[in-house]
PDB file of C-alpha atoms in Angstrom:
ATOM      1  CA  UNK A   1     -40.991  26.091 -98.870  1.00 78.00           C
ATOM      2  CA  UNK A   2     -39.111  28.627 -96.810  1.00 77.00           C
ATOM      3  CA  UNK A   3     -38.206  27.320 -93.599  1.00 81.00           C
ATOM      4  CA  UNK A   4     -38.640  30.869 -91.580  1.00 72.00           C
ATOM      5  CA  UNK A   5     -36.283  31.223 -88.773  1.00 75.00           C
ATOM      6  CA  UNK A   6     -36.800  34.673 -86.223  1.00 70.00           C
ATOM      7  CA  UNK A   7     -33.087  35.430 -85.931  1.00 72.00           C
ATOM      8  CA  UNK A   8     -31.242  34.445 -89.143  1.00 79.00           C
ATOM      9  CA  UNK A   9     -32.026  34.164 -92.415  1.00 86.00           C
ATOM     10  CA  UNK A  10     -34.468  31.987 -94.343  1.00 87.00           C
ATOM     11  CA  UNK A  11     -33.517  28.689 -95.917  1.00 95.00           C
ATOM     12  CA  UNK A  12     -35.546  27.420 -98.688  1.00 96.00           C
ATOM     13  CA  UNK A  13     -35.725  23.923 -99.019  1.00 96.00           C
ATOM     14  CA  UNK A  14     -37.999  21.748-101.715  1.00 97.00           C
ATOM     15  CA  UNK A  15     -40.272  18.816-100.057  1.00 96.00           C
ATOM     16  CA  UNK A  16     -40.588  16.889-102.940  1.00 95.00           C
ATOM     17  CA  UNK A  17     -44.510  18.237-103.288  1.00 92.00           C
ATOM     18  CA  UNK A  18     -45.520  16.681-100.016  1.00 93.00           C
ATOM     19  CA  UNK A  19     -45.467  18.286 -96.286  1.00 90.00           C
ATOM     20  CA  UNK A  20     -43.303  16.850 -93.733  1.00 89.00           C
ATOM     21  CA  UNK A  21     -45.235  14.360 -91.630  1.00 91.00           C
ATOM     22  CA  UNK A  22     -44.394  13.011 -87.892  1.00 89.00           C
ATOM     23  CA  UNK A  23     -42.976  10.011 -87.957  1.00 92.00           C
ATOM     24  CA  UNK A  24     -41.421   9.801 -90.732  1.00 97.00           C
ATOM     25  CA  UNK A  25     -37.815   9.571 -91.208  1.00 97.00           C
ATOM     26  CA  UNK A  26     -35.892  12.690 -92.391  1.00 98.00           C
ATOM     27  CA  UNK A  27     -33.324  12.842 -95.661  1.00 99.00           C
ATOM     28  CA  UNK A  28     -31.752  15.912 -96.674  1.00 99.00           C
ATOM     29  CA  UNK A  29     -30.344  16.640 -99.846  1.00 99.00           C
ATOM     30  CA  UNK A  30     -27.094  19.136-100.214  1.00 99.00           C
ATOM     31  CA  UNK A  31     -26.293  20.343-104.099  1.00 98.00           C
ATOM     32  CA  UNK A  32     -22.519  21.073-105.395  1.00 98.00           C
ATOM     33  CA  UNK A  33     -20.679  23.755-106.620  1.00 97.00           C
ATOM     34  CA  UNK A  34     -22.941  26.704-108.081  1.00 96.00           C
ATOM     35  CA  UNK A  35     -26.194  24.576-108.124  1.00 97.00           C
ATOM     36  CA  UNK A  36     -29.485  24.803-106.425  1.00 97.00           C
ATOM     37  CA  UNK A  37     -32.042  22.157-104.923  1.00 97.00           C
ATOM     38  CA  UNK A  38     -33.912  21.616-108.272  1.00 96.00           C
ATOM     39  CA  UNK A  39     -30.609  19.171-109.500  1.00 97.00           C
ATOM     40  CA  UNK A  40     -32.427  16.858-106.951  1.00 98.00           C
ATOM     41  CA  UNK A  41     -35.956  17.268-108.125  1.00 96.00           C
ATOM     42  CA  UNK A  42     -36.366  13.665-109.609  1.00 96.00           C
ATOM     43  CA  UNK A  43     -35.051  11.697-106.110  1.00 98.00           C
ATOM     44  CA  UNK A  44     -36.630  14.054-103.861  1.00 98.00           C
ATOM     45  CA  UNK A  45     -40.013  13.530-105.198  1.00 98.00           C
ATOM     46  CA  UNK A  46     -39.283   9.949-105.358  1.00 98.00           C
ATOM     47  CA  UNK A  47     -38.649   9.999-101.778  1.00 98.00           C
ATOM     48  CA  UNK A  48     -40.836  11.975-100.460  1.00 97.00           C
ATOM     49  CA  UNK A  49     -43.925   9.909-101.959  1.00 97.00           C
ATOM     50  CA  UNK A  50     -42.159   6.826-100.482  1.00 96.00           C
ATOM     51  CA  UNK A  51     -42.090   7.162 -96.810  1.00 95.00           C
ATOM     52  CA  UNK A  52     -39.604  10.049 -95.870  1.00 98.00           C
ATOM     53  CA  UNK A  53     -39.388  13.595 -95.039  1.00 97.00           C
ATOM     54  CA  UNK A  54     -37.303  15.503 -97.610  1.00 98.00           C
ATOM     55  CA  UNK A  55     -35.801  18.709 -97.663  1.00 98.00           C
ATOM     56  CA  UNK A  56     -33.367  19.893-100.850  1.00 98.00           C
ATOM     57  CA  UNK A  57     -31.772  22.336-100.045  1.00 98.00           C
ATOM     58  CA  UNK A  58     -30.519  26.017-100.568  1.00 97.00           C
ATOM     59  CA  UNK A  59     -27.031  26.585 -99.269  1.00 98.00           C
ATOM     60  CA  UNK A  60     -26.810  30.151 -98.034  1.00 97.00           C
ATOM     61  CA  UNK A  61     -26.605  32.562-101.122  1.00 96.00           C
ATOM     62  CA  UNK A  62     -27.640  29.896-103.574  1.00 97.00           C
ATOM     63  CA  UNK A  63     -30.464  30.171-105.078  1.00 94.00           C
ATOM     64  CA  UNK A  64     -33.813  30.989-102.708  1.00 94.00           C
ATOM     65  CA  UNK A  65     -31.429  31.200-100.376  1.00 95.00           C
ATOM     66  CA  UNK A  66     -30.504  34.521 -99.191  1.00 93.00           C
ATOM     67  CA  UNK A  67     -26.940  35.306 -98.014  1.00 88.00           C
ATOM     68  CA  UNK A  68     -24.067  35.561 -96.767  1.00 95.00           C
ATOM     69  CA  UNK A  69     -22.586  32.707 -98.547  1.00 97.00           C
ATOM     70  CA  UNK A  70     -20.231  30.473 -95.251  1.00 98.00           C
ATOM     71  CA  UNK A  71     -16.918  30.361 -95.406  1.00 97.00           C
ATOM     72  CA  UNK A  72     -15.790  26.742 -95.656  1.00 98.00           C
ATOM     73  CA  UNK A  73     -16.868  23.774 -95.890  1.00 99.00           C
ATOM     74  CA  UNK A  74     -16.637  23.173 -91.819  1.00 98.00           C
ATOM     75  CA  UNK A  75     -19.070  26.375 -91.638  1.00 98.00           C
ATOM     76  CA  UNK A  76     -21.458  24.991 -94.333  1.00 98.00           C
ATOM     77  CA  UNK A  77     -21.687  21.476 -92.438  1.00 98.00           C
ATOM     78  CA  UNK A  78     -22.435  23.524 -88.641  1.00 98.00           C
ATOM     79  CA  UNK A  79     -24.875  25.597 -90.986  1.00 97.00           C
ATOM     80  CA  UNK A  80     -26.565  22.346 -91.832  1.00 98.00           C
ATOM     81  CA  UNK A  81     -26.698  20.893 -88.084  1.00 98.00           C
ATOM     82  CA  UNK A  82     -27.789  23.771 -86.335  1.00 96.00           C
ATOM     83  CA  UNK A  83     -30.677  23.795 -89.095  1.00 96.00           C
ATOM     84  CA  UNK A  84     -31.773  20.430 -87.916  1.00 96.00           C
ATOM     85  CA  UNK A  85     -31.391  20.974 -84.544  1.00 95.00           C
ATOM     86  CA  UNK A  86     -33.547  24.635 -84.736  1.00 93.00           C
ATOM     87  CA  UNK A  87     -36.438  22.200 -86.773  1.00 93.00           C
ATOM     88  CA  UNK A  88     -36.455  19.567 -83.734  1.00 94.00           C
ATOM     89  CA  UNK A  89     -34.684  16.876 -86.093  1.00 95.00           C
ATOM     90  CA  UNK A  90     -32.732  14.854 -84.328  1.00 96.00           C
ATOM     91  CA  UNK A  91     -31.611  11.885 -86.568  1.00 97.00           C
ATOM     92  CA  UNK A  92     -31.753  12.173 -90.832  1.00 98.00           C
ATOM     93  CA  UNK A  93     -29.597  11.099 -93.846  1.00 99.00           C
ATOM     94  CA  UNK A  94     -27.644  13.176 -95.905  1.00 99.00           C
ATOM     95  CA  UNK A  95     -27.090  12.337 -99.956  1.00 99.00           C
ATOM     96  CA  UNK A  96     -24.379  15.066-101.251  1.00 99.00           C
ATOM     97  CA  UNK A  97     -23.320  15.719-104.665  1.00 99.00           C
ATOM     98  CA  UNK A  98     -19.432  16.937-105.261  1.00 98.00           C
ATOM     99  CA  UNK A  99     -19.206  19.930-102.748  1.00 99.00           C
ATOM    100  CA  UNK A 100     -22.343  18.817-101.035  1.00 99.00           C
ATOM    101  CA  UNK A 101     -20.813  15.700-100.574  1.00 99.00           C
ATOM    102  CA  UNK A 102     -17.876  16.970 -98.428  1.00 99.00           C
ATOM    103  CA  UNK A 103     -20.538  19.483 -96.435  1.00 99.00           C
ATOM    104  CA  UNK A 104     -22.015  15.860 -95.723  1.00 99.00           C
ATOM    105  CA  UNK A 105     -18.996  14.534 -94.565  1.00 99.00           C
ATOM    106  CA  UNK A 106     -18.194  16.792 -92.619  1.00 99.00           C
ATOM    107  CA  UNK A 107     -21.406  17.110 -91.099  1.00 99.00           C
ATOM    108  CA  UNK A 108     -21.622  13.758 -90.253  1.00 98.00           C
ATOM    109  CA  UNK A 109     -18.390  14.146 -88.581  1.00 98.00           C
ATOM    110  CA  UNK A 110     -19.145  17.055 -85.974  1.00 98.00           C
ATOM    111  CA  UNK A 111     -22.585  15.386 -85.503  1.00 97.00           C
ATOM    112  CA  UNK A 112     -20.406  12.057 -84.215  1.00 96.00           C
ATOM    113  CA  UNK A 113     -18.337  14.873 -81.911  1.00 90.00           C
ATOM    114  CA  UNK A 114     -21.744  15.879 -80.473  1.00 90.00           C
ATOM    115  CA  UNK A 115     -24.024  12.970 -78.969  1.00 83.00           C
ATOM    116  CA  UNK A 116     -26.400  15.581 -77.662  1.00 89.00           C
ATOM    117  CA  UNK A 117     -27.328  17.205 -81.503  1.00 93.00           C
ATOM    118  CA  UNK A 118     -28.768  15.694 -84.367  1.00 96.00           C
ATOM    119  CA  UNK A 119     -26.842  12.144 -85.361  1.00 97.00           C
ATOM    120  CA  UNK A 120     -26.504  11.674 -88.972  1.00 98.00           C
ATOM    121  CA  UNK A 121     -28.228   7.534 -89.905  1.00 97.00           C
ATOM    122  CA  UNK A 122     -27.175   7.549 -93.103  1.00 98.00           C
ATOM    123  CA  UNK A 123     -24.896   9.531 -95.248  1.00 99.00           C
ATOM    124  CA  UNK A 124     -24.152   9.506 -98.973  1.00 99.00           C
ATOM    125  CA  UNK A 125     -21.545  11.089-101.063  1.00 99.00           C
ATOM    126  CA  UNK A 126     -22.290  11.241-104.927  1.00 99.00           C
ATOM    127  CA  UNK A 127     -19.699  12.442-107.785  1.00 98.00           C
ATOM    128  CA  UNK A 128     -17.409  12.648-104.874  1.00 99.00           C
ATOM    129  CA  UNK A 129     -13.450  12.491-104.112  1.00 98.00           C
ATOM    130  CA  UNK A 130     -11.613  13.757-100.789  1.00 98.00           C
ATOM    131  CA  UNK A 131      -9.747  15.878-100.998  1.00 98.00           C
ATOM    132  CA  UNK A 132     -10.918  17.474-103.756  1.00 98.00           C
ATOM    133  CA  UNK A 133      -8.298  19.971-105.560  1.00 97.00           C
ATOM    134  CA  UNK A 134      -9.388  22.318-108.280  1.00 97.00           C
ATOM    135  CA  UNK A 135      -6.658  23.607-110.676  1.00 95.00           C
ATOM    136  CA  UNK A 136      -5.268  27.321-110.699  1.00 96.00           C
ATOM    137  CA  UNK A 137      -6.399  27.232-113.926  1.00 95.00           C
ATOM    138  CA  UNK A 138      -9.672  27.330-113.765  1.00 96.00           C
ATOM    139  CA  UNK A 139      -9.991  29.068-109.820  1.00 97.00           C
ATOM    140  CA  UNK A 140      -8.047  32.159-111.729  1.00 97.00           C
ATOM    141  CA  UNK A 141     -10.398  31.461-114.998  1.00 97.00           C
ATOM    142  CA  UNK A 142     -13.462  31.960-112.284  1.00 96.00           C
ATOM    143  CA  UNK A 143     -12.456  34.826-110.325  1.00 96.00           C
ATOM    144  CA  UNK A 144     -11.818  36.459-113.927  1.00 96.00           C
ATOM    145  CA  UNK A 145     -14.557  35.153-116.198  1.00 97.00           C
ATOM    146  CA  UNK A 146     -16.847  33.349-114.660  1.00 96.00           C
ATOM    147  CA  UNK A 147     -18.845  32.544-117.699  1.00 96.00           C
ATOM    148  CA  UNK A 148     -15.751  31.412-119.598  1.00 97.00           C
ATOM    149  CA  UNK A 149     -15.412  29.442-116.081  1.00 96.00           C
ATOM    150  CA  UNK A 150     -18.967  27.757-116.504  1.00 96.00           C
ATOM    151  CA  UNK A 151     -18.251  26.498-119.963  1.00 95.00           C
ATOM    152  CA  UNK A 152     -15.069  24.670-119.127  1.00 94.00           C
ATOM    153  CA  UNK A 153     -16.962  22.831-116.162  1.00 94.00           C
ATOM    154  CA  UNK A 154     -19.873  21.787-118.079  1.00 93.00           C
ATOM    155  CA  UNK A 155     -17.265  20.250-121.183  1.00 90.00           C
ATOM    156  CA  UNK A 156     -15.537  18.380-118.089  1.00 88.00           C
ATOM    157  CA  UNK A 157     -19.125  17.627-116.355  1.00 90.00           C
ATOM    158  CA  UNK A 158     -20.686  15.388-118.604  1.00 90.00           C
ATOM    159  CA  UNK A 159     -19.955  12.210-120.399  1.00 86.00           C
ATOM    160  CA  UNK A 160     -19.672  11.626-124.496  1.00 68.00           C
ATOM    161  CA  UNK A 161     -23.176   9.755-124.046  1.00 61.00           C
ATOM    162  CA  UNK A 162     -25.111  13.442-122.866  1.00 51.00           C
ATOM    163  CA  UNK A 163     -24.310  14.549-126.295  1.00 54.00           C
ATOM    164  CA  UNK A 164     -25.844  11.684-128.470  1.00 57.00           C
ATOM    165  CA  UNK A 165     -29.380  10.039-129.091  1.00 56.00           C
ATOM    166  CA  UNK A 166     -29.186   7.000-126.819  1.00 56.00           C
ATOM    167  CA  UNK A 167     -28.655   9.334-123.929  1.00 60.00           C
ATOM    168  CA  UNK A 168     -30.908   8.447-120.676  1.00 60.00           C
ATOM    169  CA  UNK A 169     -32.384  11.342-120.932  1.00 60.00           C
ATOM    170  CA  UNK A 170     -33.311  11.875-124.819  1.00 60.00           C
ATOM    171  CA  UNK A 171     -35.121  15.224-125.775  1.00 67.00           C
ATOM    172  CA  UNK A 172     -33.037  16.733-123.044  1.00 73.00           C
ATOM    173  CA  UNK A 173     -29.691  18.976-123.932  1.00 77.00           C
ATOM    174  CA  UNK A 174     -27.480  18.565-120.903  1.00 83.00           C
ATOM    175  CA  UNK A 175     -24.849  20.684-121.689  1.00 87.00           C
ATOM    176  CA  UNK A 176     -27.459  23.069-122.086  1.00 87.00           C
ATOM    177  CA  UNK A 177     -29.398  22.880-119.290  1.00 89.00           C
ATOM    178  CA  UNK A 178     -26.182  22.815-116.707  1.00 92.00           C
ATOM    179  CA  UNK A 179     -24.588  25.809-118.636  1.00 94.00           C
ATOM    180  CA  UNK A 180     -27.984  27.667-117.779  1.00 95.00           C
ATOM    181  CA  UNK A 181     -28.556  27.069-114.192  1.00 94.00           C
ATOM    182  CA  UNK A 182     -25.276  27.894-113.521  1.00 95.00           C
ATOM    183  CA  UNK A 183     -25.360  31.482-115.543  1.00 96.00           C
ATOM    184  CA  UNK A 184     -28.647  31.722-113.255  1.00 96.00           C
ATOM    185  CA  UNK A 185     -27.038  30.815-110.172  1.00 95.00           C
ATOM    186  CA  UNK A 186     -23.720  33.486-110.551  1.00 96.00           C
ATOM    187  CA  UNK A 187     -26.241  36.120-111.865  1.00 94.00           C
ATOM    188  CA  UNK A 188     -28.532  35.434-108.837  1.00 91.00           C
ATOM    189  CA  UNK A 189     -26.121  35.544-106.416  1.00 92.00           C
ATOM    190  CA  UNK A 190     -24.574  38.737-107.556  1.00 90.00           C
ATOM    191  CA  UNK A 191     -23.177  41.150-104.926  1.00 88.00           C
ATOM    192  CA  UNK A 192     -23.861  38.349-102.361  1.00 91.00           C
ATOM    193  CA  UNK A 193     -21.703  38.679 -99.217  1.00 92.00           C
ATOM    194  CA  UNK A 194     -18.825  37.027 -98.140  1.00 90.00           C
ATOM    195  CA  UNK A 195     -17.527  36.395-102.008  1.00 92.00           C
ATOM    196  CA  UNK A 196     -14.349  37.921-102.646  1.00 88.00           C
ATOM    197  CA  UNK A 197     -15.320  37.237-106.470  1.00 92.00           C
ATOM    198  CA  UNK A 198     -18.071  36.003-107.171  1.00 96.00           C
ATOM    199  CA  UNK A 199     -20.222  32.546-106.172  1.00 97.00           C
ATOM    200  CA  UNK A 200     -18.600  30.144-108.827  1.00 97.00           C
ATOM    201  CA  UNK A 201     -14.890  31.356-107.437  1.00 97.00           C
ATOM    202  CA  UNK A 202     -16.383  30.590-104.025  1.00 98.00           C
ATOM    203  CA  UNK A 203     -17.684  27.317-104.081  1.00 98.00           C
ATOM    204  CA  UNK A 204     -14.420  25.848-106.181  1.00 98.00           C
ATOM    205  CA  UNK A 205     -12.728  27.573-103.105  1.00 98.00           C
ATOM    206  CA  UNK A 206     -14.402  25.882-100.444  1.00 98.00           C
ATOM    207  CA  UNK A 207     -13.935  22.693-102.056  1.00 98.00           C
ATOM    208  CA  UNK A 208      -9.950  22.970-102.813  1.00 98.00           C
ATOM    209  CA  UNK A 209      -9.714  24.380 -99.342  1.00 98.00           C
ATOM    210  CA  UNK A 210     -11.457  21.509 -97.376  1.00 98.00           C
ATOM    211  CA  UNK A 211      -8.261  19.320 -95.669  1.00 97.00           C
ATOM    212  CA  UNK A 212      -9.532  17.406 -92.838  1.00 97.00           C
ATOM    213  CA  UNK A 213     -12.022  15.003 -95.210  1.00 98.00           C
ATOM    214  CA  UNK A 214     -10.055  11.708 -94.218  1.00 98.00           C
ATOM    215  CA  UNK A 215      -9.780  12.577 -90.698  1.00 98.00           C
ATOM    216  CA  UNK A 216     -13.472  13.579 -90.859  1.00 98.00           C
ATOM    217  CA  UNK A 217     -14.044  10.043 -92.516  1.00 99.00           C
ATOM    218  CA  UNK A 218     -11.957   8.321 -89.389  1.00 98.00           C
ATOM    219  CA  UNK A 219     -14.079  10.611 -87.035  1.00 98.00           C
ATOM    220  CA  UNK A 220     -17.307   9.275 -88.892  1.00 98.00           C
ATOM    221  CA  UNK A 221     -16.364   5.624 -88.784  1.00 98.00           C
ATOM    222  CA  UNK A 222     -14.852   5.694 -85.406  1.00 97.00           C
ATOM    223  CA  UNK A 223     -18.318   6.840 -84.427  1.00 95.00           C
ATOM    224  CA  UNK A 224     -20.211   3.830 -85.558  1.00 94.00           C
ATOM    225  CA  UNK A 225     -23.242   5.398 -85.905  1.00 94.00           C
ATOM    226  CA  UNK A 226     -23.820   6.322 -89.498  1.00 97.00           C
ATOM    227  CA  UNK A 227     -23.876   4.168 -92.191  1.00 97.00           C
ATOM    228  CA  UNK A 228     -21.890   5.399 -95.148  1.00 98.00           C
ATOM    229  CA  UNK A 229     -22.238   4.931 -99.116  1.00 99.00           C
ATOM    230  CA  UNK A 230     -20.427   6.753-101.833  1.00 99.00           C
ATOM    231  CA  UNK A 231     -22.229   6.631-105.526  1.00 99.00           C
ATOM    232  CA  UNK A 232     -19.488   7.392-108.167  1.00 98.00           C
ATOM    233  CA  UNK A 233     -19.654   7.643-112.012  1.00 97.00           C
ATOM    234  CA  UNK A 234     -17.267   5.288-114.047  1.00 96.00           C
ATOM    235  CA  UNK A 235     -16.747   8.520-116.773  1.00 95.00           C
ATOM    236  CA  UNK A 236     -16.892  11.281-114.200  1.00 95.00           C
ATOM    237  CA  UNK A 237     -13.901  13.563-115.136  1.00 95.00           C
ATOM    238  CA  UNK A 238     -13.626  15.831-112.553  1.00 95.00           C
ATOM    239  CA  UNK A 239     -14.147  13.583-109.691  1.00 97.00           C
ATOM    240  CA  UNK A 240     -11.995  10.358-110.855  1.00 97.00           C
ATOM    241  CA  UNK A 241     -13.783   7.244-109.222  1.00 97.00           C
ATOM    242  CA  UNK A 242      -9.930   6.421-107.681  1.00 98.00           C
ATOM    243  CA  UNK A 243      -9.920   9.804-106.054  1.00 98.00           C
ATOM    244  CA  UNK A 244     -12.906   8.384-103.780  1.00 98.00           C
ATOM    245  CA  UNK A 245     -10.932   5.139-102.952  1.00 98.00           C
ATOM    246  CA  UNK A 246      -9.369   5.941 -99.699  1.00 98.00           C
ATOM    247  CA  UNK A 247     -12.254   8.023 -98.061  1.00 98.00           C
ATOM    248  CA  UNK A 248     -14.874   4.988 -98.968  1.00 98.00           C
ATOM    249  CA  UNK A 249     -11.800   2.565 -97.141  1.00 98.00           C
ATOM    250  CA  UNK A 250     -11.764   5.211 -93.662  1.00 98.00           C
ATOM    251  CA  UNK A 251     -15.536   5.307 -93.669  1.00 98.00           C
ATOM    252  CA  UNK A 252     -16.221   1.180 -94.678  1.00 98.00           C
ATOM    253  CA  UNK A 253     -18.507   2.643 -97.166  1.00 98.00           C
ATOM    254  CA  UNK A 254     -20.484   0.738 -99.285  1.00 97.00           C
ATOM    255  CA  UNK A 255     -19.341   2.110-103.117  1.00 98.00           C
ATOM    256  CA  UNK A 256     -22.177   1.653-106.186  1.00 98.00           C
ATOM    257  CA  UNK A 257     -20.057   2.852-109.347  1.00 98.00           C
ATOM    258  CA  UNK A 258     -22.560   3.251-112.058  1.00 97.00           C
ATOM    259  CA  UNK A 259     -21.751   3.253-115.940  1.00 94.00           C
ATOM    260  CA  UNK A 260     -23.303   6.064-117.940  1.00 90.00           C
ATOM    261  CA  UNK A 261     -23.009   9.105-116.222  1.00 93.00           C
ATOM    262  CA  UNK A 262     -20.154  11.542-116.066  1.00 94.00           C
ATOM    263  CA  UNK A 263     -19.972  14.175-112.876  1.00 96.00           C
ATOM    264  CA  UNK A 264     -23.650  15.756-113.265  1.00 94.00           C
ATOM    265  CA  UNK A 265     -24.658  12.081-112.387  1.00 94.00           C
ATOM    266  CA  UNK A 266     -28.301  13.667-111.625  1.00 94.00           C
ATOM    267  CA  UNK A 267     -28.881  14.361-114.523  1.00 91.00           C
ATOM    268  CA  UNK A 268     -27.324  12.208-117.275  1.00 91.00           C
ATOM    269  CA  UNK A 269     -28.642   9.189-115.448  1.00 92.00           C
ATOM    270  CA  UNK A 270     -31.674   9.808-113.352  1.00 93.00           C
ATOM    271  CA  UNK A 271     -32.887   6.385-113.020  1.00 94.00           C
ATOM    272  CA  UNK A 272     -29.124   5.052-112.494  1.00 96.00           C
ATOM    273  CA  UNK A 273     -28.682   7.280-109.565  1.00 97.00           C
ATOM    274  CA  UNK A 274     -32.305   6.713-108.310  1.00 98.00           C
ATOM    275  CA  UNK A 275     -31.296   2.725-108.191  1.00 97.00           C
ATOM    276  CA  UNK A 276     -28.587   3.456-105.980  1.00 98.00           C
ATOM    277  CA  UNK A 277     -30.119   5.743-103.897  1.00 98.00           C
ATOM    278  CA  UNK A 278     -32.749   3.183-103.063  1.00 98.00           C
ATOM    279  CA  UNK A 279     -30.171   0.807-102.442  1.00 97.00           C
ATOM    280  CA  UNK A 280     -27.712   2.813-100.220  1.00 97.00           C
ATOM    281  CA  UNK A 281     -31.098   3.824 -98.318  1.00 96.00           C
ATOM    282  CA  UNK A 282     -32.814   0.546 -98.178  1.00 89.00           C
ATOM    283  CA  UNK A 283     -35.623   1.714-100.106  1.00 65.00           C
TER     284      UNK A 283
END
């Protein structure tokens, strides 16, 4: 649905095929780098035919989303507040993949700097690590090639076991489908404001850029209000499980590590990451 709001732009935001009912307790979901709500269709559905309101998410310039992109991850995380606040939410959980994960974060954080906005209950960080550095390498590849760009990530993305039979997912080409969406993302998103290259460049930007993730973590826990989980992926090679360790001590985060997947944890192992979802949400 688009959530239509009279002085800025529209947001669209997947319900999970249900309409948000009073009551009910709200979970939003925040995709990475170059990605779109529909990485979360499987949980969000899940969810939202098991007792919450859900809303996944188009960042600004992503997808349905129209732009300007934000400029940082701090911007992305207000973004996400004020949206809440402007819809009358005032308490829901956040579950963040990779860049959405540090939007969470940091969300989380300002929301414990401001009793009188929304308060974050819960708030999840999948295929995460903080800080999060991306290599020269591959910012330069992205500003320059962004296609070249896309192929490196989605060889790093994925685990040996999205290539072969006994996959979780058989039938489906992983590789495939990630190189795809984001090819439709960057082409989508062409000419979007506030990129000084293009989206891919962007959102690896905003990620290596983002410093204050452990003091947000300290600001989070110090809080006491929000209950913090981090989901990793034992073969995830762009977020290394270790590079998670000291955020998940700050925030006295309950860590599920699961087995199969590599970063693109949605969609190597759906079930996997549903299990822990449940689990981190008390579902």
């Amino acid at each position: 649905m688009n959530i239509r709001r009279p002085t800025l732009p529209d947001v669209y935001a997947y319900t999970g095929g249900r309409v948000p009912l009073l009551g009910l307790p709200w979970l939003v979901f925040v995709h990475g780098a170059l990605n779109d709500h529909c990485v979360w269709t499987f949980p969000a559905r899940w969810f939202a035919h098991h007792g919450w309101n859900v809303v996944a998410l188009d960042l600004p310039g992503h997808g349905r989303s129209p732009g300007p992109v934000l400029p940082d991850v701090e911007a992305c995380a207000a973004w996400l507040l004020k949206l809440l606040a402007d819809q009358g939410i005032v308490s829901a959980s956040i579950v963040g993949h990779s860049m959405g994960s540090l939007i969470g974060l940091e969300a989380a954080a300002q929301a414990a700097g401001n009793r009188t906005g929304p308060q974050i209950d819960h708030l999840v960080m999948v295929g995460t690590a903080v800080p999060m550095p991306v290599s020269d390498a591959l910012l330069a590849t992205a500003a320059r090639d962004p296609l070249q760009a896309i192929d490196m990530v989605v060889a790093f993305g994925h685990a040996r076991l999205a290539g072969e039979p006994g996959n979780p997912g058989p039938g489906t080409w992983h590789q495939g489908a990630s190189r795809q969406l984001n090819r439709r993302i960057l082409e989508r998103s062409a000419g979007v404001e506030g990129c000084e290259h293009n989206l891919f460049h962007h959102d690896f930007s905003l990620c290596n850029r983002y410093n204050r993730g452990l003091e947000a973590a300290d600001a989070v826990a110090a809080s006491g209000r929000t209950r913090s989980h981090l989901v990793l992926a034992r073969r995830d090679r762009m977020t290394l499980p270790k590079a998670a360790t000291e955020v998940g001590r700050r925030l006295g985060a309950e860590t599920q590590l699961l087995d199969l997947p590599g970063h693109d944890l949605m969609q190597e192992d759906p079930e996997g990451l549903l299990r822990a979802l449940r689990a981190a949400l008390g579902r």
